[in-house]
Amino acid sequence: VTLMNYTAPMVTLPQTAAALHTPLSGQAWLLNGTPLGLAALLLVAGSLADDYGRRRIFLTGTLALGLTTALGALATSTWQFTLARIAQGAASAALLASGLALIVHAFPSPRGRLHATGVWGAFVSGGIAAGPLVAAALPDWRVGYGVLAALAVLLAALGTRTLTESRAPRGGRPDILGALTFGTALTALIAALTLGRDGWLRAPVGLLLAAAVLLLGAFVAVERRSRTPMIDLALLRRPRFLSSSAGGLFTGLAVIAPFSYLPAVVQQAMHLSPLATAGLLLLWSGLSFTVALQVKRLPGRIPPRGQLALGFALHMAAVLTMLGAIGAGSWTRLLPGLVIGGVGSGLLNGALPLLAVDSVPRERAAMGSGAQQTLRYIGSSAGVALTIALATADHDLAHGTDIA
């Protein structure tokens, strides 16, 4: 449900931008609202889930997701829609951070955890596949958001009956100051990358990048002094944690970001309908779902870090095969890349959840999940802004897309 909300705007971006009178330079915000909220609050959500109850945070986040998605359907301007999407991201952070921790608690054995995290990763891919299809199949993008809001409320009702509470209290207060410094640093970075489309050497871009660096330094200082930090900086000395974090960051930057903007490019350059575009994207995300379900069979033969390396190598090959397809106006030239990329994405989505929870102590599972996913959505937010800036800076959309 979370990833359906995340990916729904991918195929409705042209219609949403037209309805909200969003200029080309502002379209990055329509896609970036949810990953911005996710990245800013996943670590806080993980800490809150561990301290105050994972079931409680999960159900609160689910209800909030239903409400904020409905508000997105009612938005009449770009800033209203963007704020609703950021709020959706904050609610989604509660689901993603607490959900994986609930699974780890429910499946304590290594074999059970391997199977359960594999299924969880597969349904991440499933949500990516289903979101654009649901949004494109309905007559209006606002109706699509209404349906997604109803699904979130239904999930909350199911959760009250099926989930059991678990927690790992640390004592202390939530790291609100850490969340504020981290969230504003990320916002400054995304704003700089969005404005960079009109010139990277302009003063506003430089000032925003400098602000992002300073705020990130302030965040590190806050975390060093906090009794209950959003992220335990000592974890950065663990190679497995670094692998998990880097895997999340580059999955967002190099995988999620370009494939988030590709549907809009396809519709604009090849004049495909939203439903046809969603069907094309389904080849990538559907294969990702299928492969991720099978990844649980691999750790005995290929370790998770090996799966990450193979997944990224396949995605690199996939993107290279797509060069020139937009300029040629041929959607069939995208097919090999979508197939190869789907397999690579499935390997990544299957391996990353297990690596996230195995790279930290068991009682800190929500923090491990939140840290990796935070970096995934930092990469996604920055990657979307950068992709759009590169693709649209050139008057030739096909050439700009090839550069991106």
C-alpha positions as a Markdown table, in Angstrom:
| # | Residue | x | y | z |
|---|---|---|---|---|
| 1 | Val | 0.0 | 0.0 | 0.0 |
| 2 | Thr | 2.9 | 2.4 | 0.8 |
| 3 | Leu | 4.7 | 1.8 | -2.4 |
| 4 | Met | 1.4 | 2.0 | -4.4 |
| 5 | Asn | 1.1 | 5.6 | -3.0 |
| 6 | Tyr | 4.7 | 6.2 | -3.8 |
| 7 | Thr | 4.5 | 5.2 | -7.4 |
| 8 | Ala | 1.0 | 6.3 | -8.4 |
| 9 | Pro | 2.1 | 9.8 | -9.7 |
| 10 | Met | 4.6 | 8.2 | -12.1 |
| 11 | Val | 2.1 | 7.6 | -14.8 |
| 12 | Thr | -0.3 | 10.5 | -13.9 |
| 13 | Leu | 2.4 | 13.2 | -13.7 |
| 14 | Pro | 1.4 | 15.0 | -16.9 |
| 15 | Gln | -2.3 | 15.1 | -15.9 |
| 16 | Thr | -1.6 | 16.1 | -12.3 |
| 17 | Ala | 0.8 | 18.9 | -13.5 |
| 18 | Ala | -1.8 | 20.2 | -15.9 |
| 19 | Ala | -4.6 | 20.2 | -13.3 |
| 20 | Leu | -2.4 | 22.0 | -10.7 |
| 21 | His | -0.8 | 24.3 | -13.3 |
| 22 | Thr | 2.7 | 23.1 | -12.3 |
| 23 | Pro | 5.5 | 24.5 | -14.4 |
| 24 | Leu | 8.2 | 22.1 | -15.7 |
| 25 | Ser | 10.7 | 23.2 | -13.1 |
| 26 | Gly | 8.2 | 22.3 | -10.3 |
| 27 | Gln | 7.4 | 18.8 | -11.5 |
| 28 | Ala | 10.2 | 17.3 | -9.4 |
| 29 | Trp | 8.3 | 18.4 | -6.3 |
| 30 | Leu | 5.2 | 16.4 | -7.4 |
| 31 | Leu | 7.3 | 13.2 | -7.5 |
| 32 | Asn | 9.5 | 14.1 | -4.6 |
| 33 | Gly | 7.1 | 14.9 | -1.8 |
| 34 | Thr | 6.7 | 11.4 | -0.5 |
| 35 | Pro | 10.3 | 10.3 | -0.6 |
| 36 | Leu | 11.2 | 13.6 | 1.1 |
| 37 | Gly | 8.8 | 12.8 | 4.0 |
| 38 | Leu | 10.1 | 9.2 | 4.1 |
| 39 | Ala | 13.7 | 10.1 | 4.2 |
| 40 | Ala | 13.3 | 12.8 | 6.8 |
| 41 | Leu | 11.3 | 10.7 | 9.3 |
| 42 | Leu | 12.2 | 7.0 | 8.7 |
| 43 | Leu | 14.9 | 7.1 | 11.4 |
| 44 | Val | 12.6 | 8.8 | 13.9 |
| 45 | Ala | 9.8 | 6.3 | 13.1 |
| 46 | Gly | 12.1 | 3.4 | 13.7 |
| 47 | Ser | 13.2 | 4.8 | 17.1 |
| 48 | Leu | 9.6 | 5.5 | 18.1 |
| 49 | Ala | 8.5 | 2.0 | 17.0 |
| 50 | Asp | 11.2 | 0.4 | 19.2 |
| 51 | Asp | 10.4 | 2.6 | 22.2 |
| 52 | Tyr | 6.6 | 2.9 | 22.1 |
| 53 | Gly | 5.4 | -0.1 | 20.3 |
| 54 | Arg | 5.8 | -1.2 | 16.7 |
| 55 | Arg | 2.1 | -2.2 | 16.3 |
| 56 | Arg | 1.0 | 1.2 | 17.7 |
| 57 | Ile | 3.3 | 3.1 | 15.3 |
| 58 | Phe | 2.2 | 0.9 | 12.4 |
| 59 | Leu | -1.5 | 1.5 | 12.9 |
| 60 | Thr | -1.1 | 5.2 | 13.6 |
| 61 | Gly | 0.9 | 5.5 | 10.3 |
| 62 | Thr | -1.7 | 3.6 | 8.4 |
| 63 | Leu | -4.5 | 5.8 | 9.4 |
| 64 | Ala | -2.5 | 8.9 | 8.8 |
| 65 | Leu | -1.6 | 7.6 | 5.3 |
| 66 | Gly | -5.3 | 7.2 | 4.5 |
| 67 | Leu | -6.0 | 10.8 | 5.7 |
| 68 | Thr | -3.1 | 12.4 | 3.9 |
| 69 | Thr | -3.8 | 10.5 | 0.6 |
| 70 | Ala | -7.4 | 11.8 | 0.7 |
| 71 | Leu | -6.0 | 15.4 | 1.2 |
| 72 | Gly | -3.8 | 14.9 | -1.9 |
| 73 | Ala | -6.9 | 14.0 | -3.9 |
| 74 | Leu | -8.5 | 17.3 | -2.9 |
| 75 | Ala | -5.4 | 19.5 | -3.6 |
| 76 | Thr | -5.9 | 22.4 | -6.0 |
| 77 | Ser | -2.4 | 23.8 | -6.2 |
| 78 | Thr | 1.2 | 22.5 | -6.5 |
| 79 | Trp | 2.2 | 23.5 | -2.9 |
| 80 | Gln | -1.0 | 21.9 | -1.4 |
| 81 | Phe | -0.3 | 18.6 | -3.3 |
| 82 | Thr | 3.4 | 18.7 | -2.4 |
| 83 | Leu | 2.6 | 19.2 | 1.3 |
| 84 | Ala | 0.1 | 16.4 | 1.2 |
| 85 | Arg | 2.7 | 14.1 | -0.4 |
| 86 | Ile | 5.3 | 15.0 | 2.2 |
| 87 | Ala | 2.7 | 14.1 | 4.9 |
| 88 | Gln | 2.1 | 10.9 | 3.0 |
| 89 | Gly | 5.8 | 10.2 | 3.2 |
| 90 | Ala | 5.8 | 10.8 | 7.0 |
| 91 | Ala | 3.0 | 8.4 | 7.4 |
| 92 | Ser | 4.6 | 5.9 | 5.1 |
| 93 | Ala | 7.8 | 6.1 | 7.2 |
| 94 | Ala | 5.8 | 4.8 | 10.2 |
| 95 | Leu | 4.6 | 1.8 | 8.2 |
| 96 | Leu | 7.9 | 0.9 | 6.6 |
| 97 | Ala | 10.1 | 1.2 | 9.7 |
| 98 | Ser | 7.7 | -0.5 | 12.1 |
| 99 | Gly | 6.5 | -3.1 | 9.6 |
| 100 | Leu | 9.9 | -4.8 | 9.0 |
| 101 | Ala | 10.6 | -4.8 | 12.8 |
| 102 | Leu | 7.2 | -6.5 | 13.4 |
| 103 | Ile | 8.2 | -9.1 | 10.9 |
| 104 | Val | 11.6 | -9.7 | 12.6 |
| 105 | His | 9.8 | -10.1 | 15.9 |
| 106 | Ala | 7.2 | -12.5 | 14.5 |
| 107 | Phe | 9.9 | -14.7 | 12.8 |
| 108 | Pro | 12.8 | -15.0 | 15.2 |
| 109 | Ser | 14.6 | -17.9 | 13.6 |
| 110 | Pro | 17.2 | -17.2 | 10.8 |
| 111 | Arg | 15.3 | -19.4 | 8.4 |
| 112 | Gly | 11.9 | -17.7 | 9.2 |
| 113 | Arg | 13.5 | -14.3 | 9.0 |
| 114 | Leu | 15.0 | -15.1 | 5.6 |
| 115 | His | 11.7 | -16.2 | 4.1 |
| 116 | Ala | 9.7 | -13.3 | 5.7 |
| 117 | Thr | 12.0 | -10.5 | 4.6 |
| 118 | Gly | 12.2 | -12.0 | 1.1 |
| 119 | Val | 8.4 | -11.8 | 0.9 |
| 120 | Trp | 8.4 | -8.3 | 2.3 |
| 121 | Gly | 11.0 | -7.2 | -0.3 |
| 122 | Ala | 8.9 | -8.8 | -3.0 |
| 123 | Phe | 5.8 | -6.9 | -2.0 |
| 124 | Val | 7.8 | -3.7 | -2.2 |
| 125 | Ser | 8.2 | -4.5 | -5.9 |
| 126 | Gly | 4.5 | -5.6 | -6.0 |
| 127 | Gly | 3.5 | -2.1 | -4.7 |
| 128 | Ile | 5.7 | -0.5 | -7.3 |
| 129 | Ala | 4.0 | -2.5 | -10.0 |
| 130 | Ala | 0.4 | -2.0 | -8.7 |
| 131 | Gly | 0.5 | 1.7 | -8.0 |
| 132 | Pro | 0.8 | 2.9 | -11.6 |
| 133 | Leu | -1.7 | 0.3 | -12.8 |
| 134 | Val | -4.4 | 1.4 | -10.3 |
| 135 | Ala | -3.7 | 5.1 | -11.0 |
| 136 | Ala | -3.9 | 4.7 | -14.8 |
| 137 | Ala | -6.9 | 2.4 | -14.9 |
| 138 | Leu | -9.1 | 4.9 | -13.1 |
| 139 | Pro | -10.8 | 7.8 | -15.0 |
| 140 | Asp | -9.1 | 10.6 | -13.0 |
| 141 | Trp | -5.9 | 10.9 | -10.9 |
| 142 | Arg | -8.0 | 12.2 | -8.0 |
| 143 | Val | -10.2 | 9.1 | -8.0 |
| 144 | Gly | -7.0 | 7.0 | -7.8 |
| 145 | Tyr | -5.9 | 8.8 | -4.7 |
| 146 | Gly | -9.4 | 8.2 | -3.2 |
| 147 | Val | -9.0 | 4.5 | -3.8 |
| 148 | Leu | -5.5 | 4.4 | -2.3 |
| 149 | Ala | -6.8 | 6.2 | 0.8 |
| 150 | Ala | -9.5 | 3.6 | 1.2 |
| 151 | Leu | -7.0 | 0.8 | 0.9 |
| 152 | Ala | -4.9 | 2.4 | 3.7 |
| 153 | Val | -7.9 | 2.5 | 6.0 |
| 154 | Leu | -8.7 | -1.1 | 5.2 |
| 155 | Leu | -5.1 | -2.1 | 6.1 |
| 156 | Ala | -5.5 | -0.3 | 9.5 |
| 157 | Ala | -8.7 | -2.4 | 10.2 |
| 158 | Leu | -6.9 | -5.6 | 9.3 |
| 159 | Gly | -3.9 | -4.6 | 11.4 |
| 160 | Thr | -5.9 | -4.1 | 14.6 |
| 161 | Arg | -7.0 | -7.8 | 14.4 |
| 162 | Thr | -3.8 | -9.5 | 13.2 |
| 163 | Leu | -0.8 | -7.7 | 14.7 |
| 164 | Thr | 0.7 | -8.2 | 18.1 |
| 165 | Glu | 2.7 | -5.6 | 20.0 |
| 166 | Ser | 6.5 | -5.6 | 20.4 |
| 167 | Arg | 9.0 | -3.1 | 21.5 |
| 168 | Ala | 12.6 | -2.7 | 22.6 |
| 169 | Pro | 12.5 | 0.4 | 24.9 |
| 170 | Arg | 15.7 | 2.4 | 25.3 |
| 171 | Gly | 14.4 | 5.1 | 27.6 |
| 172 | Gly | 14.8 | 8.8 | 26.8 |
| 173 | Arg | 12.9 | 11.1 | 24.4 |
| 174 | Pro | 12.5 | 11.0 | 20.7 |
| 175 | Asp | 15.3 | 12.7 | 18.8 |
| 176 | Ile | 13.2 | 15.7 | 17.5 |
| 177 | Leu | 16.2 | 18.0 | 17.0 |
| 178 | Gly | 17.9 | 15.4 | 15.0 |
| 179 | Ala | 14.8 | 15.0 | 12.8 |
| 180 | Leu | 14.6 | 18.7 | 12.2 |
| 181 | Thr | 18.2 | 19.2 | 11.3 |
| 182 | Phe | 18.2 | 16.1 | 9.0 |
| 183 | Gly | 14.9 | 17.0 | 7.4 |
| 184 | Thr | 15.9 | 20.6 | 6.6 |
| 185 | Ala | 19.3 | 19.5 | 5.3 |
| 186 | Leu | 17.5 | 17.1 | 2.9 |
| 187 | Thr | 15.0 | 19.8 | 1.8 |
| 188 | Ala | 17.8 | 22.2 | 1.0 |
| 189 | Leu | 19.6 | 19.5 | -1.0 |
| 190 | Ile | 16.5 | 18.7 | -3.1 |
| 191 | Ala | 15.8 | 22.4 | -3.6 |
| 192 | Ala | 19.3 | 22.9 | -4.9 |
| 193 | Leu | 19.1 | 20.0 | -7.3 |
| 194 | Thr | 15.7 | 21.2 | -8.6 |
| 195 | Leu | 16.9 | 24.8 | -9.1 |
| 196 | Gly | 20.1 | 23.5 | -10.8 |
| 197 | Arg | 18.1 | 22.9 | -14.0 |
| 198 | Asp | 18.3 | 26.6 | -14.7 |
| 199 | Gly | 22.1 | 26.8 | -14.0 |
| 200 | Trp | 24.3 | 25.1 | -11.5 |
| 201 | Leu | 26.5 | 28.1 | -10.8 |
| 202 | Arg | 23.8 | 30.5 | -9.7 |
| 203 | Ala | 24.0 | 31.9 | -6.1 |
| 204 | Pro | 20.7 | 30.3 | -4.8 |
| 205 | Val | 22.0 | 26.8 | -5.8 |
| 206 | Gly | 25.3 | 27.4 | -4.1 |
| 207 | Leu | 23.7 | 28.8 | -0.9 |
| 208 | Leu | 21.3 | 25.8 | -0.7 |
| 209 | Leu | 24.1 | 23.3 | -1.1 |
| 210 | Ala | 26.1 | 25.1 | 1.6 |
| 211 | Ala | 23.1 | 25.1 | 3.9 |
| 212 | Ala | 22.6 | 21.3 | 3.3 |
| 213 | Val | 26.2 | 20.7 | 4.2 |
| 214 | Leu | 26.1 | 22.8 | 7.4 |
| 215 | Leu | 22.8 | 21.3 | 8.5 |
| 216 | Leu | 24.1 | 17.8 | 7.9 |
| 217 | Gly | 27.1 | 18.7 | 10.1 |
| 218 | Ala | 24.7 | 20.0 | 12.8 |
| 219 | Phe | 22.8 | 16.7 | 12.5 |
| 220 | Val | 26.0 | 14.7 | 13.2 |
| 221 | Ala | 26.8 | 16.9 | 16.2 |
| 222 | Val | 23.3 | 16.4 | 17.6 |
| 223 | Glu | 23.5 | 12.6 | 17.2 |
| 224 | Arg | 26.8 | 12.5 | 19.0 |
| 225 | Arg | 25.4 | 14.2 | 22.0 |
| 226 | Ser | 21.9 | 12.6 | 22.1 |
| 227 | Arg | 21.1 | 9.8 | 24.6 |
| 228 | Thr | 18.7 | 8.3 | 22.2 |
| 229 | Pro | 19.9 | 9.3 | 18.7 |
| 230 | Met | 18.0 | 8.6 | 15.5 |
| 231 | Ile | 20.9 | 6.6 | 14.4 |
| 232 | Asp | 23.8 | 5.1 | 16.4 |
| 233 | Leu | 26.8 | 6.5 | 14.6 |
| 234 | Ala | 28.9 | 3.6 | 15.9 |
| 235 | Leu | 27.0 | 1.4 | 13.5 |
| 236 | Leu | 29.0 | 3.1 | 10.7 |
| 237 | Arg | 32.0 | 1.0 | 11.8 |
| 238 | Arg | 30.2 | -2.2 | 10.7 |
| 239 | Pro | 31.0 | -3.3 | 7.2 |
| 240 | Arg | 27.6 | -5.0 | 6.8 |
| 241 | Phe | 25.8 | -1.9 | 8.0 |
| 242 | Leu | 27.8 | 0.2 | 5.5 |
| 243 | Ser | 26.9 | -2.3 | 2.7 |
| 244 | Ser | 23.2 | -2.1 | 3.7 |
| 245 | Ser | 23.3 | 1.7 | 3.8 |
| 246 | Ala | 25.2 | 2.2 | 0.5 |
| 247 | Gly | 22.9 | -0.4 | -1.2 |
| 248 | Gly | 19.8 | 1.6 | -0.1 |
| 249 | Leu | 21.3 | 4.9 | -1.2 |
| 250 | Phe | 22.3 | 3.8 | -4.7 |
| 251 | Thr | 19.1 | 1.8 | -5.2 |
| 252 | Gly | 17.3 | 5.1 | -4.8 |
| 253 | Leu | 19.7 | 7.2 | -6.8 |
| 254 | Ala | 20.4 | 4.9 | -9.7 |
| 255 | Val | 17.3 | 2.6 | -9.9 |
| 256 | Ile | 14.2 | 4.2 | -8.4 |
| 257 | Ala | 14.9 | 7.8 | -9.6 |
| 258 | Pro | 15.3 | 7.2 | -13.4 |
| 259 | Phe | 12.5 | 4.7 | -13.5 |
| 260 | Ser | 10.2 | 7.2 | -11.7 |
| 261 | Tyr | 10.6 | 9.8 | -14.4 |
| 262 | Leu | 10.7 | 7.4 | -17.4 |
| 263 | Pro | 6.9 | 7.0 | -17.6 |
| 264 | Ala | 6.4 | 10.8 | -18.0 |
| 265 | Val | 9.1 | 10.9 | -20.7 |
| 266 | Val | 7.5 | 8.0 | -22.5 |
| 267 | Gln | 4.1 | 9.6 | -22.5 |
| 268 | Gln | 5.4 | 12.9 | -23.7 |
| 269 | Ala | 7.8 | 11.6 | -26.4 |
| 270 | Met | 5.9 | 8.5 | -27.6 |
| 271 | His | 2.3 | 9.7 | -26.9 |
| 272 | Leu | 1.4 | 6.5 | -25.0 |
| 273 | Ser | -1.7 | 6.6 | -22.8 |
| 274 | Pro | -1.2 | 6.3 | -19.0 |
| 275 | Leu | -2.6 | 2.8 | -19.0 |
| 276 | Ala | -0.2 | 1.7 | -21.8 |
| 277 | Thr | 2.7 | 3.3 | -20.0 |
| 278 | Ala | 1.7 | 1.5 | -16.8 |
| 279 | Gly | 1.7 | -1.7 | -18.7 |
| 280 | Leu | 5.1 | -1.0 | -20.0 |
| 281 | Leu | 6.4 | -0.2 | -16.5 |
| 282 | Leu | 4.8 | -3.5 | -15.3 |
| 283 | Leu | 7.3 | -5.5 | -17.3 |
| 284 | Trp | 10.1 | -4.0 | -15.0 |
| 285 | Ser | 8.2 | -4.0 | -11.7 |
| 286 | Gly | 6.5 | -7.3 | -12.3 |
| 287 | Leu | 9.7 | -9.1 | -13.0 |
| 288 | Ser | 11.2 | -7.4 | -9.9 |
| 289 | Phe | 8.4 | -8.8 | -7.8 |
| 290 | Thr | 8.8 | -12.3 | -9.2 |
| 291 | Val | 12.6 | -12.4 | -8.8 |
| 292 | Ala | 12.4 | -10.9 | -5.2 |
| 293 | Leu | 10.1 | -13.7 | -4.2 |
| 294 | Gln | 12.8 | -16.2 | -5.2 |
| 295 | Val | 15.8 | -14.4 | -3.7 |
| 296 | Lys | 15.2 | -16.3 | -0.4 |
| 297 | Arg | 16.7 | -19.4 | -2.1 |
| 298 | Leu | 20.0 | -17.6 | -2.9 |
| 299 | Pro | 21.9 | -16.8 | 0.4 |
| 300 | Gly | 23.4 | -20.3 | 0.6 |
| 301 | Arg | 24.9 | -19.8 | -2.9 |
| 302 | Ile | 25.3 | -16.0 | -3.2 |
| 303 | Pro | 25.6 | -13.8 | -0.1 |
| 304 | Pro | 23.4 | -10.7 | 0.2 |
| 305 | Arg | 26.3 | -8.4 | -0.7 |
| 306 | Gly | 27.0 | -10.5 | -3.8 |
| 307 | Gln | 23.3 | -10.2 | -4.7 |
| 308 | Leu | 23.6 | -6.4 | -4.4 |
| 309 | Ala | 26.6 | -6.3 | -6.7 |
| 310 | Leu | 24.9 | -8.5 | -9.3 |
| 311 | Gly | 21.7 | -6.4 | -9.1 |
| 312 | Phe | 23.5 | -3.2 | -9.7 |
| 313 | Ala | 25.5 | -4.7 | -12.6 |
| 314 | Leu | 22.3 | -5.8 | -14.2 |
| 315 | His | 20.7 | -2.4 | -13.8 |
| 316 | Met | 23.7 | -0.7 | -15.3 |
| 317 | Ala | 23.4 | -3.0 | -18.4 |
| 318 | Ala | 19.7 | -2.3 | -18.5 |
| 319 | Val | 20.1 | 1.5 | -18.6 |
| 320 | Leu | 22.8 | 1.3 | -21.2 |
| 321 | Thr | 20.5 | -0.7 | -23.5 |
| 322 | Met | 17.9 | 2.0 | -23.3 |
| 323 | Leu | 20.1 | 4.7 | -24.7 |
| 324 | Gly | 18.6 | 6.2 | -27.9 |
| 325 | Ala | 15.2 | 4.6 | -27.4 |
| 326 | Ile | 13.4 | 7.9 | -26.7 |
| 327 | Gly | 15.0 | 9.6 | -29.7 |
| 328 | Ala | 14.0 | 6.7 | -32.0 |
| 329 | Gly | 10.4 | 6.9 | -30.7 |
| 330 | Ser | 10.4 | 3.2 | -30.2 |
| 331 | Trp | 8.9 | 1.7 | -27.0 |
| 332 | Thr | 10.0 | -1.8 | -28.2 |
| 333 | Arg | 13.7 | -0.7 | -27.8 |
| 334 | Leu | 13.0 | -0.2 | -24.1 |
| 335 | Leu | 11.9 | -3.8 | -23.6 |
| 336 | Pro | 15.3 | -5.5 | -23.2 |
| 337 | Gly | 16.3 | -2.9 | -20.6 |
| 338 | Leu | 13.1 | -3.2 | -18.7 |
| 339 | Val | 13.5 | -7.0 | -18.5 |
| 340 | Ile | 17.2 | -6.9 | -17.4 |
| 341 | Gly | 16.4 | -4.1 | -15.0 |
| 342 | Gly | 13.5 | -6.0 | -13.5 |
| 343 | Val | 15.7 | -8.9 | -12.7 |
| 344 | Gly | 18.3 | -6.6 | -11.2 |
| 345 | Ser | 15.8 | -4.7 | -9.2 |
| 346 | Gly | 14.3 | -8.0 | -7.8 |
| 347 | Leu | 17.8 | -9.0 | -6.6 |
| 348 | Leu | 18.2 | -5.7 | -4.8 |
| 349 | Asn | 14.7 | -5.6 | -3.2 |
| 350 | Gly | 15.1 | -9.2 | -2.0 |
| 351 | Ala | 18.6 | -8.8 | -0.5 |
| 352 | Leu | 18.3 | -5.3 | 1.1 |
| 353 | Pro | 15.7 | -6.1 | 3.8 |
| 354 | Leu | 17.6 | -9.1 | 5.1 |
| 355 | Leu | 20.9 | -7.1 | 5.0 |
| 356 | Ala | 19.2 | -4.2 | 6.9 |
| 357 | Val | 18.0 | -6.3 | 9.9 |
| 358 | Asp | 21.1 | -8.6 | 9.9 |
| 359 | Ser | 23.5 | -5.6 | 10.0 |
| 360 | Val | 22.3 | -4.4 | 13.5 |
| 361 | Pro | 21.6 | -6.1 | 16.8 |
| 362 | Arg | 18.1 | -7.8 | 16.8 |
| 363 | Glu | 16.6 | -5.3 | 19.3 |
| 364 | Arg | 17.6 | -2.5 | 17.0 |
| 365 | Ala | 15.8 | -4.0 | 13.9 |
| 366 | Ala | 13.6 | -0.9 | 13.4 |
| 367 | Met | 16.7 | 1.4 | 13.4 |
| 368 | Gly | 18.5 | -0.9 | 10.9 |
| 369 | Ser | 15.4 | -0.9 | 8.6 |
| 370 | Gly | 14.9 | 2.8 | 9.0 |
| 371 | Ala | 18.5 | 3.7 | 8.3 |
| 372 | Gln | 18.7 | 1.7 | 5.1 |
| 373 | Gln | 15.3 | 2.9 | 3.8 |
| 374 | Thr | 16.2 | 6.5 | 4.8 |
| 375 | Leu | 19.2 | 6.4 | 2.5 |
| 376 | Arg | 17.1 | 4.7 | -0.2 |
| 377 | Tyr | 14.7 | 7.6 | -0.3 |
| 378 | Ile | 17.4 | 10.2 | 0.1 |
| 379 | Gly | 18.8 | 8.7 | -3.1 |
| 380 | Ser | 15.4 | 8.6 | -4.7 |
| 381 | Ser | 14.6 | 12.3 | -3.9 |
| 382 | Ala | 18.0 | 13.5 | -5.0 |
| 383 | Gly | 18.0 | 11.2 | -8.1 |
| 384 | Val | 14.5 | 12.4 | -9.3 |
| 385 | Ala | 15.5 | 16.0 | -9.0 |
| 386 | Leu | 18.8 | 15.4 | -10.8 |
| 387 | Thr | 17.2 | 13.2 | -13.5 |
| 388 | Ile | 14.5 | 15.9 | -14.3 |
| 389 | Ala | 17.1 | 18.7 | -14.2 |
| 390 | Leu | 19.3 | 16.8 | -16.7 |
| 391 | Ala | 16.5 | 15.5 | -18.9 |
| 392 | Thr | 14.8 | 18.9 | -19.2 |
| 393 | Ala | 17.8 | 21.2 | -19.3 |
| 394 | Asp | 18.2 | 20.4 | -23.0 |
| 395 | His | 15.5 | 21.5 | -25.5 |
| 396 | Asp | 15.8 | 18.0 | -27.0 |
| 397 | Leu | 14.1 | 15.8 | -24.4 |
| 398 | Ala | 15.5 | 12.6 | -26.0 |
| 399 | His | 19.1 | 13.9 | -25.8 |
| 400 | Gly | 18.5 | 15.1 | -22.2 |
| 401 | Thr | 17.1 | 11.8 | -21.2 |
| 402 | Asp | 20.1 | 10.0 | -22.7 |
| 403 | Ile | 22.4 | 12.2 | -20.6 |
| 404 | Ala | 20.4 | 11.5 | -17.5 |
